[in-house]
XYZ file of C-alpha atoms in Angstrom:
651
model
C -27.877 24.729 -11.458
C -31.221 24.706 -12.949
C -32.700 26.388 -11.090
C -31.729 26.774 -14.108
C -33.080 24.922 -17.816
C -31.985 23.225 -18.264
C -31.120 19.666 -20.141
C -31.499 17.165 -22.545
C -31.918 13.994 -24.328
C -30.728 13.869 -27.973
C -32.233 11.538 -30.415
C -30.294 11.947 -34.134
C -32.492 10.540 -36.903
C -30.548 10.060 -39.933
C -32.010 9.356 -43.198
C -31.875 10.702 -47.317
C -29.477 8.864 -48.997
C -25.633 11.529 -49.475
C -24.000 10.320 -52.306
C -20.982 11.123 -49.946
C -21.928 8.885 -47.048
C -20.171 5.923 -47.035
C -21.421 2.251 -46.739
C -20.350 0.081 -44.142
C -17.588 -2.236 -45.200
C -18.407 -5.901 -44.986
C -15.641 -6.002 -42.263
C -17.817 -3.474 -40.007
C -19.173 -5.089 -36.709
C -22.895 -5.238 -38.272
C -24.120 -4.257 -42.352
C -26.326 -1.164 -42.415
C -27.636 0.631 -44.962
C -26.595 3.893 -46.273
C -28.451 7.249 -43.519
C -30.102 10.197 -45.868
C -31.832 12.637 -43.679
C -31.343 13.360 -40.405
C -33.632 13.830 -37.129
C -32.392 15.031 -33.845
C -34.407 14.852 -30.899
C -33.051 16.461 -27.346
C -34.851 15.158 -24.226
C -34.009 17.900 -21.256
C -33.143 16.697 -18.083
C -32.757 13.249 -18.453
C -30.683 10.905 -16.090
C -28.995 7.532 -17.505
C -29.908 5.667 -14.607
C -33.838 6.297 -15.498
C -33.973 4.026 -18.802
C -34.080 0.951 -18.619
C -31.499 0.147 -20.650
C -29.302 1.833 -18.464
C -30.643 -0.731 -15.055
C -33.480 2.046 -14.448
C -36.151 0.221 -12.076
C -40.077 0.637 -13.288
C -40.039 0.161 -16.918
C -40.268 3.961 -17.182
C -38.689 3.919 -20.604
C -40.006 0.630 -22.779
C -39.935 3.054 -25.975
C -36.080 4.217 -25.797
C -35.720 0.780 -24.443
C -37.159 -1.114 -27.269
C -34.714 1.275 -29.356
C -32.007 0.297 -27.543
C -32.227 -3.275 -28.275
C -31.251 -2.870 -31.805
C -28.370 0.579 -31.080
C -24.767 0.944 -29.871
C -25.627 1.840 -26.122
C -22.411 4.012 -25.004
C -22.374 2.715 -21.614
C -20.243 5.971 -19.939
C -20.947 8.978 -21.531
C -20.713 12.361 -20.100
C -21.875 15.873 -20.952
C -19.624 18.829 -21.148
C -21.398 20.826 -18.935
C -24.948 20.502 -17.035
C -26.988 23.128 -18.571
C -29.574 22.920 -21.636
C -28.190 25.984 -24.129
C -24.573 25.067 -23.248
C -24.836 21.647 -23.458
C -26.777 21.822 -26.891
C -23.801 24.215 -28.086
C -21.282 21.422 -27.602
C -23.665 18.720 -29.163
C -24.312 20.653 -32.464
C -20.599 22.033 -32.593
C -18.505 19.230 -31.001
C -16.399 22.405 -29.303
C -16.277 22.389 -25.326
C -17.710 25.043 -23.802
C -14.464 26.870 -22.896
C -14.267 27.012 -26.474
C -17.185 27.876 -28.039
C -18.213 30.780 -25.163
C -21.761 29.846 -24.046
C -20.914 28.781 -20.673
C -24.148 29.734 -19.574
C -27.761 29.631 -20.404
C -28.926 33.312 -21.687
C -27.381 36.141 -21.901
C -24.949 34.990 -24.477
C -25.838 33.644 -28.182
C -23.272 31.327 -29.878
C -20.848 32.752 -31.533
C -20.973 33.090 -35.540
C -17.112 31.201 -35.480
C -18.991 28.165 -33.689
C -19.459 25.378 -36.295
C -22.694 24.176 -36.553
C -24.544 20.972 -37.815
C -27.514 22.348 -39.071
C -25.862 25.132 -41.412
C -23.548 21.949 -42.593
C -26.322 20.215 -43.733
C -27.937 23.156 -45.525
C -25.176 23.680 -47.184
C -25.250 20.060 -48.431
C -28.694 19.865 -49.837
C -30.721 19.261 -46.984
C -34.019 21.031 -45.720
C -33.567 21.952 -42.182
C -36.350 22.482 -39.075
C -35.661 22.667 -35.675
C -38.628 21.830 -32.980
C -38.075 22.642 -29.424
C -39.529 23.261 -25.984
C -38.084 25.249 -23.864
C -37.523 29.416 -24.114
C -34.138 28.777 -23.214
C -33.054 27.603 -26.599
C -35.113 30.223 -28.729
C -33.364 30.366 -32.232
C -32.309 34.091 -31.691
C -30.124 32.539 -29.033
C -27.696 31.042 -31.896
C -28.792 27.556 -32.496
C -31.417 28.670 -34.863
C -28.447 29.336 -37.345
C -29.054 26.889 -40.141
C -32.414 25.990 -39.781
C -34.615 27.247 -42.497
C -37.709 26.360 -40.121
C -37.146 27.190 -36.336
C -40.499 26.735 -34.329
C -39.770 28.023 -31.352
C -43.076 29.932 -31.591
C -45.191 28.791 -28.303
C -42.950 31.301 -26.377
C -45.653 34.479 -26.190
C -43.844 37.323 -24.115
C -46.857 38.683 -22.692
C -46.954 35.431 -20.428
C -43.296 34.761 -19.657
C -44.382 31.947 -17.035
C -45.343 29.858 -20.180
C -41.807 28.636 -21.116
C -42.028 25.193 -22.140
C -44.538 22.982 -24.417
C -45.774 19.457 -23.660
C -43.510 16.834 -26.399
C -47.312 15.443 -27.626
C -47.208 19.076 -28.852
C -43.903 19.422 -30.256
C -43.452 15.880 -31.409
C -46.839 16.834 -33.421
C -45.226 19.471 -35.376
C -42.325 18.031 -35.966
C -43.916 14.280 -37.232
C -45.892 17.051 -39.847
C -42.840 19.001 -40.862
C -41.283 15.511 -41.322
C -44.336 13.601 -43.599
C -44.326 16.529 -45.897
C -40.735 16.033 -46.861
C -39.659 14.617 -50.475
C -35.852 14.899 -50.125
C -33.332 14.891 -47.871
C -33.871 16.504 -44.217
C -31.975 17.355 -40.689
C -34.593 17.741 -38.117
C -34.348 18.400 -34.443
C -36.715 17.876 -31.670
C -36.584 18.644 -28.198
C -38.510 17.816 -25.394
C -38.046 19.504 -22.266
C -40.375 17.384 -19.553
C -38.453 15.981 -17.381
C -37.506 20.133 -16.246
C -38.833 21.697 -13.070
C -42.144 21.867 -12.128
C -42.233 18.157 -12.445
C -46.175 17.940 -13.152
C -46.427 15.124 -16.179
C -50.150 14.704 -17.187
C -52.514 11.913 -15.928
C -52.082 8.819 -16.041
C -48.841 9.676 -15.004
C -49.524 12.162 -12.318
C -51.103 9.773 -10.577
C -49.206 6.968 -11.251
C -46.114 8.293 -10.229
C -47.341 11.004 -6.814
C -44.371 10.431 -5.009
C -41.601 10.505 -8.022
C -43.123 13.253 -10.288
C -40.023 13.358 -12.403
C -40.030 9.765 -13.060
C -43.775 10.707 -14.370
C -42.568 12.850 -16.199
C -39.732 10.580 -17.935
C -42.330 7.621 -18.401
C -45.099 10.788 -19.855
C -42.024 11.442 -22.696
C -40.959 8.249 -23.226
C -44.555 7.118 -24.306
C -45.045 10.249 -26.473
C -41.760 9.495 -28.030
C -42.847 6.236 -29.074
C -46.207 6.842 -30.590
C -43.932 9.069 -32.917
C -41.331 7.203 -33.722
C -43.519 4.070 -34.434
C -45.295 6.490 -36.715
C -41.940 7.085 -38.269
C -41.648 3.115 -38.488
C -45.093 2.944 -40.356
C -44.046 5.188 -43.189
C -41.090 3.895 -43.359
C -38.473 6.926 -42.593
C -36.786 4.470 -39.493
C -36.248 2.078 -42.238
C -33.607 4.942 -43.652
C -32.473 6.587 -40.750
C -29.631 6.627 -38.515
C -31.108 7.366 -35.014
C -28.391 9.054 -32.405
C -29.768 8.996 -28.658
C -27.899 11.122 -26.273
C -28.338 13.286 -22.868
C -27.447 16.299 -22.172
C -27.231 16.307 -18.951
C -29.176 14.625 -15.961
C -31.111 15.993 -12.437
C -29.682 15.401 -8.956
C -33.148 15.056 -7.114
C -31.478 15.724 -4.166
C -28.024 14.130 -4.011
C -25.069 15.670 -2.917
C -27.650 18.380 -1.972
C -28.649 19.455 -4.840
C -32.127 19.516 -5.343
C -32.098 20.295 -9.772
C -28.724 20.991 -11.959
C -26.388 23.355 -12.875
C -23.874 23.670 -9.802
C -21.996 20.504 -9.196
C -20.461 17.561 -10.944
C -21.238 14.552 -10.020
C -22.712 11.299 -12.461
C -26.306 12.454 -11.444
C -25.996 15.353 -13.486
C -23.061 14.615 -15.925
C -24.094 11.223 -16.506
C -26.157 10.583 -19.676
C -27.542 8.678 -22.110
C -26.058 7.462 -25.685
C -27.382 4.958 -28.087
C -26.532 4.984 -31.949
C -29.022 3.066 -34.253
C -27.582 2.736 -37.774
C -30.212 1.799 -40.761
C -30.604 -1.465 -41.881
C -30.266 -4.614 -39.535
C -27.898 -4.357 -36.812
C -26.861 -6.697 -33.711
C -26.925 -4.436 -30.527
C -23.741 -3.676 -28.670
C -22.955 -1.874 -25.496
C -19.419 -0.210 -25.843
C -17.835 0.620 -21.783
C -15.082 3.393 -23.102
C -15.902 6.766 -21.758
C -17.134 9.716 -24.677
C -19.122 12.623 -24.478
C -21.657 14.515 -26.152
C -18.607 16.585 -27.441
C -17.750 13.539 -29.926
C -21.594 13.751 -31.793
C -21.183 16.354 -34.070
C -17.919 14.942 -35.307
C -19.753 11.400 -35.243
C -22.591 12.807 -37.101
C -20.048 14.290 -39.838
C -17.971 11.265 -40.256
C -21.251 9.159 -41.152
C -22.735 11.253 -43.318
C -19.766 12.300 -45.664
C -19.744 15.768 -44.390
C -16.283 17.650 -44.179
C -14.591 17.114 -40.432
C -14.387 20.475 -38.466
C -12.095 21.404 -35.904
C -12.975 20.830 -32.683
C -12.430 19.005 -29.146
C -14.689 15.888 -30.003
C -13.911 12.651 -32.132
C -15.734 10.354 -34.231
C -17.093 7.111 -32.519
C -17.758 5.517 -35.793
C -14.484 3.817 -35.931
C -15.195 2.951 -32.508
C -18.412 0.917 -33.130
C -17.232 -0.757 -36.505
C -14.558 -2.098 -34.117
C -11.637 -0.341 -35.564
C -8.435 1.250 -33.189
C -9.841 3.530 -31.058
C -7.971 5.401 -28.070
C -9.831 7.030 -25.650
C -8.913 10.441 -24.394
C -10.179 12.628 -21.072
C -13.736 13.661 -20.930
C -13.854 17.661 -20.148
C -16.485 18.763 -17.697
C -17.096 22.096 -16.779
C -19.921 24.595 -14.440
C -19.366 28.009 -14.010
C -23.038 28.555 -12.132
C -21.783 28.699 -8.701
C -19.356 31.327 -9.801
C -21.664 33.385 -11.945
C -24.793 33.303 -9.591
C -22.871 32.580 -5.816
C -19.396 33.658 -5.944
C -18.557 30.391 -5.239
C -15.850 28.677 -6.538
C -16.375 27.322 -10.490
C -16.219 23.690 -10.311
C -13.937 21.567 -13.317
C -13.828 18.046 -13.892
C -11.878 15.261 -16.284
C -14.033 11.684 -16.873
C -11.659 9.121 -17.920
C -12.514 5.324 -17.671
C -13.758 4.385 -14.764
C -12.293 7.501 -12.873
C -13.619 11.137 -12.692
C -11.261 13.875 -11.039
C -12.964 17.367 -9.699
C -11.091 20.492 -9.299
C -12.074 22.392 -6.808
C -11.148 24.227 -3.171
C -11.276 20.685 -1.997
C -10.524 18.084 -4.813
C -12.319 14.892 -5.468
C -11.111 11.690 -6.705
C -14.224 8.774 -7.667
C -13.878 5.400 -9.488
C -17.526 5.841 -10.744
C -17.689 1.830 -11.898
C -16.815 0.680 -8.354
C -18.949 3.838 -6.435
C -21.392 5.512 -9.070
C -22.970 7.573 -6.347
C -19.793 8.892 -5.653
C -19.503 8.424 -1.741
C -15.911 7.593 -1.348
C -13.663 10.406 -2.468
C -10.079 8.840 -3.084
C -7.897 11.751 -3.480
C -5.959 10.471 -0.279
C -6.132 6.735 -1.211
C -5.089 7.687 -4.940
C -2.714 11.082 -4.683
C -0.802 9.872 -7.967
C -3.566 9.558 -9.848
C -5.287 12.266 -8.940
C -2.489 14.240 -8.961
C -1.992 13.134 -12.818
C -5.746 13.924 -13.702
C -4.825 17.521 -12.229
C -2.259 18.523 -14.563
C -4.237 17.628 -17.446
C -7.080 19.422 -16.406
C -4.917 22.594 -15.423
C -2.661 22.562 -18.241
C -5.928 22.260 -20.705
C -7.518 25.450 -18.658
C -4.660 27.422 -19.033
C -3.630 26.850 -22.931
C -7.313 26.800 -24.152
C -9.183 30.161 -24.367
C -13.123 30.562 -25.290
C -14.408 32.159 -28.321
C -16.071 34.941 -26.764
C -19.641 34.590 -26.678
C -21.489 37.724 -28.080
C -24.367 39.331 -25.794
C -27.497 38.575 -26.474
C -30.489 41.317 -25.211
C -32.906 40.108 -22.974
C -35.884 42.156 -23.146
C -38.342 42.459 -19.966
C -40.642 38.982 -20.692
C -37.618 36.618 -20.892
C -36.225 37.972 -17.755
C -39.115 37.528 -16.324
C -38.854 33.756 -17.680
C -35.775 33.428 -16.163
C -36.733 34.618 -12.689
C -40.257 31.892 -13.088
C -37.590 29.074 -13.811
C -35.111 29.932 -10.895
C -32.508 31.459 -13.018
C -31.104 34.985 -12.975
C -28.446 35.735 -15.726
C -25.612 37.853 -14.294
C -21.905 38.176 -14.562
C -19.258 36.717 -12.181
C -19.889 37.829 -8.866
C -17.285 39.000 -6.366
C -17.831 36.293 -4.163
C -18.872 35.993 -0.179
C -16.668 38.701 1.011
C -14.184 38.290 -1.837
C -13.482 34.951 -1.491
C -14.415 31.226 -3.446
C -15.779 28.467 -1.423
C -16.553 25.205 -2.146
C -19.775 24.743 -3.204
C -19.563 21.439 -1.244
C -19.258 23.324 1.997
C -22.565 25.667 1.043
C -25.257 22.591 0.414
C -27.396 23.846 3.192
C -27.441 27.248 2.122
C -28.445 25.687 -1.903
C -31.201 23.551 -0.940
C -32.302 26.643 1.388
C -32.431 28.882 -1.632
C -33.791 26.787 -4.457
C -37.040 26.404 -1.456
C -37.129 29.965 -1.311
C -37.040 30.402 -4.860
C -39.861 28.223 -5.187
C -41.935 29.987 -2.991
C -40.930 32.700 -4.713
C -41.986 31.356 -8.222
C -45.191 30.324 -6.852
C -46.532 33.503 -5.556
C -46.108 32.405 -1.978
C -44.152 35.373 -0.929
C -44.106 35.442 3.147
C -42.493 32.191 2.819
C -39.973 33.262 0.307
C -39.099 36.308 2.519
C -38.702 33.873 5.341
C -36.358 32.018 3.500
C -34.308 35.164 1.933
C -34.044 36.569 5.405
C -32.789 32.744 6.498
C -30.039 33.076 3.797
C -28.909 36.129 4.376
C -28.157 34.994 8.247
C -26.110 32.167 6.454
C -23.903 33.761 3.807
C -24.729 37.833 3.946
C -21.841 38.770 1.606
C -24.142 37.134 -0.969
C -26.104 39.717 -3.541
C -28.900 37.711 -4.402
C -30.193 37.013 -1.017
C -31.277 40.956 -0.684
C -31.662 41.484 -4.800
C -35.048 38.977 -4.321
C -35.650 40.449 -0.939
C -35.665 43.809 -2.995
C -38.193 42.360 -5.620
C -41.125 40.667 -2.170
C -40.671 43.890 -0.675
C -41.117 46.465 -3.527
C -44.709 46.992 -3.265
C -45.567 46.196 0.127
C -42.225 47.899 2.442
C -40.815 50.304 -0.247
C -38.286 51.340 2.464
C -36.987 48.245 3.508
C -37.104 47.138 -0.559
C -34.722 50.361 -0.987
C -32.504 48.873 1.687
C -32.072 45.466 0.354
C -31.483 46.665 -3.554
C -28.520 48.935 -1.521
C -27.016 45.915 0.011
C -27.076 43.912 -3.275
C -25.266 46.541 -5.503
C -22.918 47.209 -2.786
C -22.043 43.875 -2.904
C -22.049 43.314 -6.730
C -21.534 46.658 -8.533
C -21.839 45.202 -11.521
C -25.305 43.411 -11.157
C -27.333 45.404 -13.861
C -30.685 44.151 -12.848
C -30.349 44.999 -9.569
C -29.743 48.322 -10.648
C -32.915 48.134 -12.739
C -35.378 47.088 -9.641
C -34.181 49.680 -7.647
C -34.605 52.668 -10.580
C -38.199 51.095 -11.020
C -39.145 51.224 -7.214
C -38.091 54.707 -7.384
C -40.183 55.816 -10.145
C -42.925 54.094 -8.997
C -42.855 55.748 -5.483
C -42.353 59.274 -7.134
C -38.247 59.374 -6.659
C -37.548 60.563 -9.546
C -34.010 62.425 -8.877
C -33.178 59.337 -7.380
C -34.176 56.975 -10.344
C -32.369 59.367 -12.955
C -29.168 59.869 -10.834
C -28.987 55.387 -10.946
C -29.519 55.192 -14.415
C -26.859 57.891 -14.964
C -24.302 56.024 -13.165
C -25.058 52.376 -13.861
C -25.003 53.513 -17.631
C -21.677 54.500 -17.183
C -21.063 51.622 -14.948
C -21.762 48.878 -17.138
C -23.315 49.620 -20.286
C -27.390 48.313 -20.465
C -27.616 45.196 -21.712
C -31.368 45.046 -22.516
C -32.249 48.933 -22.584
C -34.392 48.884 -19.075
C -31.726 51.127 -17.919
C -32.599 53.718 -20.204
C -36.509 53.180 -20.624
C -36.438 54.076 -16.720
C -34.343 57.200 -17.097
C -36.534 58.398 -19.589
C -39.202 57.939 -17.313
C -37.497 59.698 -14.428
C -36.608 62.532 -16.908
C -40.481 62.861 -18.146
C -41.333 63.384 -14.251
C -38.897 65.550 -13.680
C -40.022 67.662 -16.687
C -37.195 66.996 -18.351
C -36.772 68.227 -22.369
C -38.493 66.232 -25.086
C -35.176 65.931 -26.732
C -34.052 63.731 -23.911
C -36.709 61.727 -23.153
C -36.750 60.306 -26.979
C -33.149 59.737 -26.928
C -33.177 57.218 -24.201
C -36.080 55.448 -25.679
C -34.258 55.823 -28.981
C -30.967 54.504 -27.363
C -33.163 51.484 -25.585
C -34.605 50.473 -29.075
C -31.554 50.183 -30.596
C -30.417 47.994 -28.044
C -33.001 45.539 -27.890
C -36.619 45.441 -28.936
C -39.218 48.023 -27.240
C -41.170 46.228 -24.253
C -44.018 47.252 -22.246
C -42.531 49.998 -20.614
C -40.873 51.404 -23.570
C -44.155 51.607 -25.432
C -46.412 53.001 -22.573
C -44.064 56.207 -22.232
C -44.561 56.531 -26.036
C -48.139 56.713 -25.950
C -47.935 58.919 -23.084
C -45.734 61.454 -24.755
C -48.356 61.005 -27.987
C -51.212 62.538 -25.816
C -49.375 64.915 -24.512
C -49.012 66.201 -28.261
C -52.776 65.654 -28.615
C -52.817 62.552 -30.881
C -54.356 60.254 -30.022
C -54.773 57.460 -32.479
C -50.642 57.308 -32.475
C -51.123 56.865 -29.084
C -53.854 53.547 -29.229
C -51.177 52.513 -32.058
C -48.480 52.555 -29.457
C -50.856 50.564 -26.917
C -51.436 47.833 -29.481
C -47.831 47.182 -30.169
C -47.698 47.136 -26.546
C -50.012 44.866 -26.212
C -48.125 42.017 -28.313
C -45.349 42.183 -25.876
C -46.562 42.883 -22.453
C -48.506 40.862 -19.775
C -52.500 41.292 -20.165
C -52.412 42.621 -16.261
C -50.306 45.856 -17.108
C -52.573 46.505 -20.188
C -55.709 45.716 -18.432
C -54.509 48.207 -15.938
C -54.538 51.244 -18.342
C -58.062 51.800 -17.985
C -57.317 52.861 -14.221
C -54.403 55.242 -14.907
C -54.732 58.829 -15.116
C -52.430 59.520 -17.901
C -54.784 57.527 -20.313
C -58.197 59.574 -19.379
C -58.482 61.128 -22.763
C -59.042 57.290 -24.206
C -61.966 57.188 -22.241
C -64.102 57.281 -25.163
C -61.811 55.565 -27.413
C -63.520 52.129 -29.079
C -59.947 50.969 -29.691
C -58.580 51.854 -26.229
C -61.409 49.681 -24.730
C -61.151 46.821 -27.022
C -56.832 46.584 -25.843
C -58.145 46.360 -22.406
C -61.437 44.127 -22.603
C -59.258 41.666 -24.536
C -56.487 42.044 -21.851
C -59.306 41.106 -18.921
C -60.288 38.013 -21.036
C -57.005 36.854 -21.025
C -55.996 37.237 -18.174
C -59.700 34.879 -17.029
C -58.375 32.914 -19.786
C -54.920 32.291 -18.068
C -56.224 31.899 -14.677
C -58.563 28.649 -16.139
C -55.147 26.932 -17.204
C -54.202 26.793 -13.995
């Protein structure tokens, strides 16, 4: 679900001339000119059924639709799965996502066995920069691998509710990195607007006040083409090969789902796929059903580069009209299992029909009903029976590459909790068992309202709503793990009670464990706090050190030895990199000893990583009185007020 980001629109710019990239033969359907460099641009969160091109209503999208007049437009194309980093995974590897491991967004980076475009094209000769939007697909995630520029550097951790850039902003960088190129290039863009909050700019705020997101689509499009006629004025489009594609679209409401990440129907798996090859071309729209799985091997095949293993195929015998046989689209999301319990959802696309596995199967001809309102299992038991086997067979013969864990440190959790997501493992379930996620629509448009409120700082309303959904499903952790988080400061006791329920109910939820060792420290239970950490160490390992920053603060107020204390921040640094609370303990601990310029040097570096409130608060705590006098000490915090002024004009 996306809550969860999210999602995207892929535009593949191909231009420098490969020696090894073969010209169309003069039997192709249309004569083209040879691609040299490549540019890839990923628009998040993108429905089909929103371009024109595609029968979208409002001329939202003249830019991709002027595009489209001279592409192959793939009339059916499906993602793999309807989340940003996963989805972006199978576009750059052409692996499904039960192969290459990322089967969620965070918490996992892509495996180093995962082939990859951009390392492909390094190898070959070509400069390589990546552009993108969204924290979700920071480089250190996996993707960055290849890319001798990754700008991924608007993400600042000490304001993890900043997680996205405008595309005028990102399309700005990129159009730079692009006119100050001499040879051959891969480039990748992505634009993220069309994500929750839906709040596009003005005109388009206004324009569009009672469809926000179609703002937003129309606020991208337009950017989109002010750059790529800029492209067309130098002429780079002249050269390129230009690969439009979606990763995955928003449900806005159908089927009950408000965003994307939890079920499977066209509004989400549905997206977008045009092909523009250099040189003059007839447009063509092509009805066989692909997916984003068959671009990287596309990509490949066109440029001359050697053909990887993988689950997708190349389309470009497809669109030179050559013998082409389609095979089963694979469609996976694992979100209602890793953040409900629920049951994981698992779908096959194949011409007109799409099958769902699930607790109660579903059966759609999507050309006859795209909305998908008449399931057919009953009407069509041989067919769907058929699709079933496949699907079954392929999940138990195919095993994922396991994804390697990736440390979150404190900001990006933080991002994850200000976009709706929380990054866990599989959960046990409502009391053990796997419902449909069909059955649990109230309870889903219930919670992504209460995490809203939550988001937005409106926090009687988003205890309203928790307390709502525990009445509805209270076998479910999450419910009383944000309960846990609106109550901390204000009903310690009752917060206590709620962070219980949750890890009784999911013993291995590590950041539950975390909230409930920081509400302890910070209400004096030490004994309490260390005892946790102790045991959820032990548990489950620590996945981004917080466990062990907040025993070491537990040990320091129990007067625990020196020795200790540094080992667990030792321990937490080697995990991940030190945050706030890491870094405040350390200055501590350096005025204890009586130095105190180590101590300001510890308060800078925590500075770069931690919100402006929790440094601006320093000046108020106890522990720090022997800074009072300190020029350096005053400048950390006077700069920490400004910004936090500074922040509060933005919004």
């Amino acid at each position: 679900m996306k809550k969860m980001a999210a999602a995207a629109f892929a535009v593949i710019l191909l231009s420098a001339a490969a020696v090894s990239c073969r010209r169309s033969s003069p039997n192709d359907r249309n004569s083209t000119q040879t691609p040299q460099s490549i540019l890839l641009i990923t628009l998040d969160t993108t429905r089909a059924d929103r371009l024109g091109c595609y029968g979208g209503k409002g001329n939202l999208t003249p830019s991709l639709d002027r595009l489209a007049r001279r592409s192959y437009l793939f009339e059916h194309c499906e993602t793999a799965i309807p989340q940003t980093m996963p989805s972006h995974t199978t576009i750059f590897s052409g692996w499904n996502p039960y192969r290459h491991g990322v089967r969620k967004n965070l918490g996992v980076v892509v495996p180093a066995a995962v082939p990859l475009l951009a390392p492909e094209f390094e190898k070959a000769g070509y400069r390589t920069a990546a552009f993108v939007s969204s924290f979700v697909l920071l480089g250190r995630y996996g993707l960055g691998r290849g890319f001798e520029t990754y700008d991924d550097g608007f993400y600042d951790p000490r304001f993890p509710e900043r997680t996205d850039r405008r595309a005028q902003d990102t399309l700005a960088a990129a159009q730079r990195w692009i006119q100050s190129q001499r040879g051959r290039w891969f480039c990748w863009i992505h634009l993220y607007d069309p994500h929750v909050p839906y709040r596009p700019p003005e005109p388009w705020s206004s324009r569009f006040a009672s469809s926000p997101y179609d703002g937003e689509i129309a606020y991208m499009d337009d950017e989109l083409g002010l750059f790529l006629e800029a492209l067309e004025r130098t002429g780079i489009m002249r050269k390129t090969l230009v690969v439009v594609c979606g990763d995955h679209g928003e449900c806005l409401g159908e089927h009950g789902e408000e965003t994307h990440g939890i079920f499977l129907y066209e509004a989400a798996t549905h997206v977008p796929l045009l092909i523009h090859l250099p040189g003059e071309q007839k447009p063509a729209r092509l009805p066989q059903t692909v997916g984003l799985v068959d671009i990287a091997p596309t990509v490949r095949s066109l440029c001359g580069l050697a053909p990887a293993p993988g689950d997708g195929r190349s389309l470009a015998p497809l669109m030179k009209g050559r013998p082409w046989t389609s095979q089963p689209v694979y469609i996976e999301s694992l979100d209602s299992l890793y953040s409900f319990g629920w049951a994981p959802l698992y779908a096959l696309a194949e011409g007109p029909w799409k099958y769902i596995l699930a607790p109660k199967p579903e059966l759609y001809n999507v050309s006859k009903d795209p909305e998908e309102n008449r399931n057919l299992v009953r009407k069509e038991p041989r067919r769907a029976a058929a699709m079933k086997k496949i699907l079954e067979k392929d999940l138990q013969q195919r095993t994922a590459t396991k994804g390697e864990a990736v440390q979150l440190d404190e900001s990006e959790m933080r991002s994850l909790q200000s976009l709706g997501y929380i990054s866990g493992t599989m959960g046990t379930g409502s009391g053990g068992g796997y419902r449909d996620p069909k059955d649990m629509t109230a309870f889903l448009q219930l919670y992504e309202r209460a995490m809203d409120a939550y988001n937005q700082g409106r926090m009687e309303e988003a205890e309203r709503g928790f307390q709502a959904l525990a009445g509805q499903d209270p076998g479910n952790p999450l419910t009383y793990f944000y309960l846990g988080n609106i109550l901390g400061r204000t009903d310690p006791d009752r917060a206590e009670l709620y962070f219980k329920k949750c890890l009784k109910l999911r013993p291995d939820f590590w950041q539950g464990y975390s909230q409930l060792m920081l509400l302890w420290v910070n209400t004096g239970k030490m004994q309490q706090a260390f005892d946790l950490g102790k045991a959820a160490i032990a548990r489950g390992g620590d996945p981004n050190g917080t466990l062990h920053v907040l025993r070491a603060w537990a040990a320091y107020g129990l007067h625990h030895d020196r020795s200790e204390i540094e080992s667990d921040l030792t321990e937490a640094a080697r995990i991940a990199p030190e945050a706030g609370l890491s870094l405040k303990l350390r200055a501590v601990l350096a005025l204890q000893d009586g130095t105190k310029k180590e101590a300001v040097g510890f308060l800078e570096r925590m500075a770069k990583v931690a919100p402006p409130k929790q440094i601006a608060l320093l000046s108020n705590d106890p522990r720090f009185k022997p800074l009072a006098e300190d020029q350096h000490f005053w400048l950390l915090v006077l700069t920490a007020r400004q910004e936090i002024r500074d922040e509060s004009g933005r919004h």
